[in-house]
Coordinates of C-alpha atoms and ligand atoms in Angstrom, one line a residue:
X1074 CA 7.4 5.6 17.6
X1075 CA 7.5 2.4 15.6
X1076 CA 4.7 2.1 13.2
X1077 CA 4.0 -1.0 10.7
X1078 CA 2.7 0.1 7.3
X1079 CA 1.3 -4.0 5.9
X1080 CA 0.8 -3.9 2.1
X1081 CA -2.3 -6.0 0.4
X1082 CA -2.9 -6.6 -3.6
X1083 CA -6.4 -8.6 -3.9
X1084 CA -8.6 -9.5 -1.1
X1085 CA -11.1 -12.7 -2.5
X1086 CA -10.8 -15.9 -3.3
X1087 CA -6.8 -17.1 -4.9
X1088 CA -7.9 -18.2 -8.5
X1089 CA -6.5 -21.6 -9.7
X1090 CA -4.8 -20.1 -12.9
X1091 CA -3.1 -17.4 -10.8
X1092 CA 0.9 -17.1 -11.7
X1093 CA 1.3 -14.7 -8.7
X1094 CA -0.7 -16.3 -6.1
X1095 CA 0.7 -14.4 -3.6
X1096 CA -0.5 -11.1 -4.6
X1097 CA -3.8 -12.7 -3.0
X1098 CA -5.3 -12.6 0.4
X1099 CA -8.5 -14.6 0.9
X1100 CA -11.8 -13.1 2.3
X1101 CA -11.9 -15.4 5.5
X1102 CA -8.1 -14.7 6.1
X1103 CA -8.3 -10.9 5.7
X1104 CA -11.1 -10.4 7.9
X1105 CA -9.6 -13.2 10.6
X1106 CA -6.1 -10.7 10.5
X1107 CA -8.4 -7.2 11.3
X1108 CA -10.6 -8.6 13.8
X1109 CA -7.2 -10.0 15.3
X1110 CA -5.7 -6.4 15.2
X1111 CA -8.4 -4.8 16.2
X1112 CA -8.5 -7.1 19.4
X1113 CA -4.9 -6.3 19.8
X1114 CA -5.9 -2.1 19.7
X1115 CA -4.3 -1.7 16.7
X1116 CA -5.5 1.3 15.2
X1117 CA -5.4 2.6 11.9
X1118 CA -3.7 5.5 10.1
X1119 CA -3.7 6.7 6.3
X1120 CA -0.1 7.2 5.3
X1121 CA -0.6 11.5 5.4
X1122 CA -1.3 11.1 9.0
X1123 CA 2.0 8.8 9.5
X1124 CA 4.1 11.3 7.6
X1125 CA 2.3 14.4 9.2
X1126 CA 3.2 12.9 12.5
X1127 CA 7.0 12.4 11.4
X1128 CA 7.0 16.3 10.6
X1129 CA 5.9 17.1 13.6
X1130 CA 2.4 17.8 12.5
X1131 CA 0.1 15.2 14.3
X1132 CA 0.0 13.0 16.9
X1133 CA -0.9 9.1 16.4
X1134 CA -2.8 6.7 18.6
X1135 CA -1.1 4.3 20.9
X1136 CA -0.8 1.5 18.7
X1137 CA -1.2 2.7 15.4
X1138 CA -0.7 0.7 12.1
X1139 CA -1.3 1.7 8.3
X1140 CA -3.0 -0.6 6.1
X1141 CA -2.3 0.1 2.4
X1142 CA -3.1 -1.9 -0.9
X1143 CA -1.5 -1.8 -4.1
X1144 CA -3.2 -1.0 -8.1
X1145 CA -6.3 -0.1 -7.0
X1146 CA -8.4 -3.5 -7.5
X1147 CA -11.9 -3.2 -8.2
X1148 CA -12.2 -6.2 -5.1
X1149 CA -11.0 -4.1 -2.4
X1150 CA -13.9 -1.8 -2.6
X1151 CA -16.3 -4.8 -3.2
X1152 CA -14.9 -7.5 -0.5
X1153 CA -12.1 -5.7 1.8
X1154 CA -13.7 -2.4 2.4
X1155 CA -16.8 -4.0 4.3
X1156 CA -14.6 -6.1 6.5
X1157 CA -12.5 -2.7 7.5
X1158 CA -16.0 -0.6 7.6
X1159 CA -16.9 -3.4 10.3
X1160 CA -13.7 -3.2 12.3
X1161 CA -13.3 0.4 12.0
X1162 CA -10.0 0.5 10.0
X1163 CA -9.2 2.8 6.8
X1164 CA -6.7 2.3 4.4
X1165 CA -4.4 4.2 1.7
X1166 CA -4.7 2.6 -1.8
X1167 CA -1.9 3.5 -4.6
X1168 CA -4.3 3.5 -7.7
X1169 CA -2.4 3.2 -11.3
X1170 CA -3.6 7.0 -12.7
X1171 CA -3.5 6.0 -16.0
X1172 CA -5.3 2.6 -15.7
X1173 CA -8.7 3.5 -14.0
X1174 CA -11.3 1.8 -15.2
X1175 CA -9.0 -1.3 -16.9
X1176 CA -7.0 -4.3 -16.1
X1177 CA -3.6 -5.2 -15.1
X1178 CA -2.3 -5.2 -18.3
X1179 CA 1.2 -4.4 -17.2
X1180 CA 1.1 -7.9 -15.6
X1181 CA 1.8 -9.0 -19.0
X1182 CA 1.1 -13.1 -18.0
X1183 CA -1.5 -12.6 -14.7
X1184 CA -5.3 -13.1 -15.0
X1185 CA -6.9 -9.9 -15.7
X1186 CA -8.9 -8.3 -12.9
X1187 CA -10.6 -4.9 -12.8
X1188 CA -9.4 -1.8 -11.5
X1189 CA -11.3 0.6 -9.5
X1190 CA -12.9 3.5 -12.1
X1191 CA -12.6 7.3 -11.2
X1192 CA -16.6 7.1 -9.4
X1193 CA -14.9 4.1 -7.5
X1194 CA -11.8 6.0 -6.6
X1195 CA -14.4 9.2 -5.6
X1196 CA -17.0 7.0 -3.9
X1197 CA -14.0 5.7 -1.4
X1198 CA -12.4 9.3 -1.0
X1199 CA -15.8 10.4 0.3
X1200 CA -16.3 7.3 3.0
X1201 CA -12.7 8.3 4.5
X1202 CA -10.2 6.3 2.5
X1203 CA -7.2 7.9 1.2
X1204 CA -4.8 7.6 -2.4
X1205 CA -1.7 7.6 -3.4
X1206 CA -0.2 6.9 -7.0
X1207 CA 1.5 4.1 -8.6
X1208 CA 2.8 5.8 -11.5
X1209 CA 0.6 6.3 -14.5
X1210 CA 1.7 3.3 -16.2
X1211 CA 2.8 0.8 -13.6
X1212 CA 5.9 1.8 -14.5
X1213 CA 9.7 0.4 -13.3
X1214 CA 11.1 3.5 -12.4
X1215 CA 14.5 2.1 -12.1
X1216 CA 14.6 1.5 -15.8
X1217 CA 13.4 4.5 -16.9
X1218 CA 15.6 7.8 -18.2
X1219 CA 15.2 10.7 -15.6
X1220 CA 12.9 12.7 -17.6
X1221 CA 11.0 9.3 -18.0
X1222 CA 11.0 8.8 -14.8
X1223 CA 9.6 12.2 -13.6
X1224 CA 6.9 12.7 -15.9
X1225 CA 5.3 9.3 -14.8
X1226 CA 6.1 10.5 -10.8
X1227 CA 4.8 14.0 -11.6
X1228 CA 1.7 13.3 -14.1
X1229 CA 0.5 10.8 -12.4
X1230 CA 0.0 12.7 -9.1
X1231 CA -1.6 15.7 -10.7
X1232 CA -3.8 13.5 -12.5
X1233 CA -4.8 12.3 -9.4
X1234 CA -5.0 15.5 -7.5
X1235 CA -7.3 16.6 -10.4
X1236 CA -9.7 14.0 -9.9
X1237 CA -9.6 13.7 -5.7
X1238 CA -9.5 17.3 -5.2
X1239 CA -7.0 16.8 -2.6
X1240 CA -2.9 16.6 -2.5
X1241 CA -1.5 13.2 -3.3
X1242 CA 2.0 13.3 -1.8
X1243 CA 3.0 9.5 -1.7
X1244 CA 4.1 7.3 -4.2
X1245 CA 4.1 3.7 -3.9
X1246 CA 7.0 2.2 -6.3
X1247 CA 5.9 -0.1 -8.8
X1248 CA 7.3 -3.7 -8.4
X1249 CA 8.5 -1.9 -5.0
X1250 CA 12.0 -1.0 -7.5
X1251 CA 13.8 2.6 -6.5
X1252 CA 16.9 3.7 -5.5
X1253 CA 18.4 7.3 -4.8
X1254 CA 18.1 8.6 -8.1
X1255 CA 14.1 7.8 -8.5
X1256 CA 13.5 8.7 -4.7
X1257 CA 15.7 12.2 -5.5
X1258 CA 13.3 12.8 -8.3
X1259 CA 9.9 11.6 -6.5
X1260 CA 10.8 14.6 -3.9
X1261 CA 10.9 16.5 -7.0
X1262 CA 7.8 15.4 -8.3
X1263 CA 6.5 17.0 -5.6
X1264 CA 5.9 13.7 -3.4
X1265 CA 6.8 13.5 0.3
X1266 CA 6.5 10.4 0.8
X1267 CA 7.1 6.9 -0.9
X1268 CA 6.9 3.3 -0.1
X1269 CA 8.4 0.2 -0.8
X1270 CA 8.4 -3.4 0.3
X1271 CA 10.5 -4.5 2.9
X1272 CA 10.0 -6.9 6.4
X1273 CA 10.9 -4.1 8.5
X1274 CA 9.1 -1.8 10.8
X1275 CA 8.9 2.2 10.3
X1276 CA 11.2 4.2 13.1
X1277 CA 11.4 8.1 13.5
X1278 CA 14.3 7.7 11.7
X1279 CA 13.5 5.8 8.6
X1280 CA 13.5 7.6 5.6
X1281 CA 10.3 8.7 4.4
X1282 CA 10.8 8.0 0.6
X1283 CA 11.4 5.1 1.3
X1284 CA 9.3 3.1 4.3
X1285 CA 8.9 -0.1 4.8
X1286 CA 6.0 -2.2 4.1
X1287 CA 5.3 -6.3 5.2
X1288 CA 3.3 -7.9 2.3
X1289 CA 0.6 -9.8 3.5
X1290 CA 0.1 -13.0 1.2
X1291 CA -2.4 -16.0 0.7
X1292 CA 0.1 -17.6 3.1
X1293 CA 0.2 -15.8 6.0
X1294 CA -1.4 -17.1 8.9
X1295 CA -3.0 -14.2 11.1
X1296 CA -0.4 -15.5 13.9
X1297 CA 2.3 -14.8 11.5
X1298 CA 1.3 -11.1 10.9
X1299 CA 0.9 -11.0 14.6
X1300 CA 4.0 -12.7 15.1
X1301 CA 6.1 -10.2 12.7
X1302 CA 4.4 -7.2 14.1
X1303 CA 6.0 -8.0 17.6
X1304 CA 9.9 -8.9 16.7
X1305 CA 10.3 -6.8 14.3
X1306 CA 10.9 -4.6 16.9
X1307 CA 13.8 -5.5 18.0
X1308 CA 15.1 -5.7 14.7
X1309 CA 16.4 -2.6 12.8
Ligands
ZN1815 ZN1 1.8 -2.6 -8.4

C-alpha cells in the first residue's frame, strides 16, 4: 500500500519577522487542504496504526494518509485541531520532552512561540490524538556522540510514556538529520519507528526508521498537495 505521511510546523497566520517562514501554514490554507482531502476520501491514520499495519498487525482504510506536526506548538491545539475535529482527521504530534511548557529556544534566531504544556499534551491524548518524541532537547542527533545520542532517543521517550501512559515508539528527527548509526540506536532506544522529511511516498518496503514525509509550507497551494499526492506514485 502506498501511504503519504505530510508533515506541518505552525498552523496561523505567517508573522512578518519570521526567518523560517515556511515552517508556517496559514489558517485558511490548512483548512482549504483537509476539506480538499477529505473530499478526495482521504482518511486519516496516526503513525502506530501505519506501522502496526506494516507488521502485519492492522488493516488501513482505502485511502489512508497520516497527518503529523512537528515541536508540539501551542497553535495546533488552538487553530489546527478544530479544523481536523470538523473534517474528522487526527494527527500524530512529535512534542520536544524536555520543552513542554516553553518556547523554541533551540531555534536560536526564530520568533518565539509557545509549546504545548503537559495538560495540553494530556487534553489531546484524551480527544484521540497521538505523540511521538523529538528528542528532549531538539537535539541534531547526527552530531552527537553515541551515548549522546541515545540518552536524548531513550529519555525522551520514557519521559513521554511517563506522562501519556501509553508506549511512544516513533521518533521524529530533529531538523529531519539521521543516518544509520542514529537510526541503529533509535531501534535501540526502544523506538519502532522514525521519520524524516523527504518528497516521497511510504511503500511496504520503505524502511520504517526512516519514512518519508512531504512538508507542507505557507506556499503550497492545496492543488499542489493534491498534485504531489497523485505522482508521487509513480515515483520511487
Ligand atoms: Zn523540530
Amino acid at each position: 500500500m502506498i501511504v503519504p505521511i505530510l508533515v506541518f510546523h505552525k498552523i496561523g497566520p505567517v508573522p512578518q519577522d519570521s526567518r523560517f517562514p515556511r515552517n508556517y501554514v496559514r489558517t485558511e490554507q490548512f483548512d482549504a487542504l483537509l476539506g480538499s482531502l477529505k473530499r478526495a476520501g482521504y482518511e486519516s491514520v496516526s503513525l502506530a496504526q501505519y506501522v502496526a499495519y506494516r507488521r502485519g498487525e492492522e488493516s488501513l482504510p482505502r485511502k489512508p494518509i497520516v497527518l503529523t506536526f512537528d515541536d508540539g506548538y501551542r497553535s495546533n491545539a488552538e487553530i489546527a485541531v478544530p479544523i481536523m475535529r470538523k473534517y474528522g482527521f487526527t494527527a500524530t504530534i512529535f512534542v520536544v520532552a524536555g520543552r513542554l511548557g516553553r518556547t523554541n529556544d533551540w531555534d536560536v534566531e526564530e520568533r518565539q512561540e509557545p509549546l504545548l504544556t503537559a495538560d495540553e499534551v494530556i487534553a489531546l491524548r484524551d480527544e484521540g490524538f497521538s505523540f511521538g518524541s523529538h528528542t528532549v532537547n531538539h537535539a541534531r542527533l547526527t552530531s552527537l556522540s553515541p551515548d549522546a545520542a541515545l540518552d536524548e532517543l531513550r529519555a525522551s521517550r520514557e519521559a513521554l510514556e511517563a506522562l501519556l501512559g501509553e508506549p511512544v515508539r516513533t521518533i521524529c528527527y530533529p531538523w529531519a538529520q539521521h543516518s544509520d548509526e542514529v537510526r541503529r540506536l533509535a531501534r535501540e532506544a526502544g523506538y519502532d519507528s522514525g521519520v524524516g522529511i523527504r518528497r516521497r511516498l511510504n511503500r511496504d518496503e520503505t524502511d520504517v526508521m526512516a519514512l518519508h514525509r512531504i512538508p507542507v509550507t505557507y506556499l503550497d497551494s492545496t492543488w499542489r498537495i493534491r498534485w504531489d499526492l497523485f505522482r508521487l506514485r509513480f515515483r520511487r
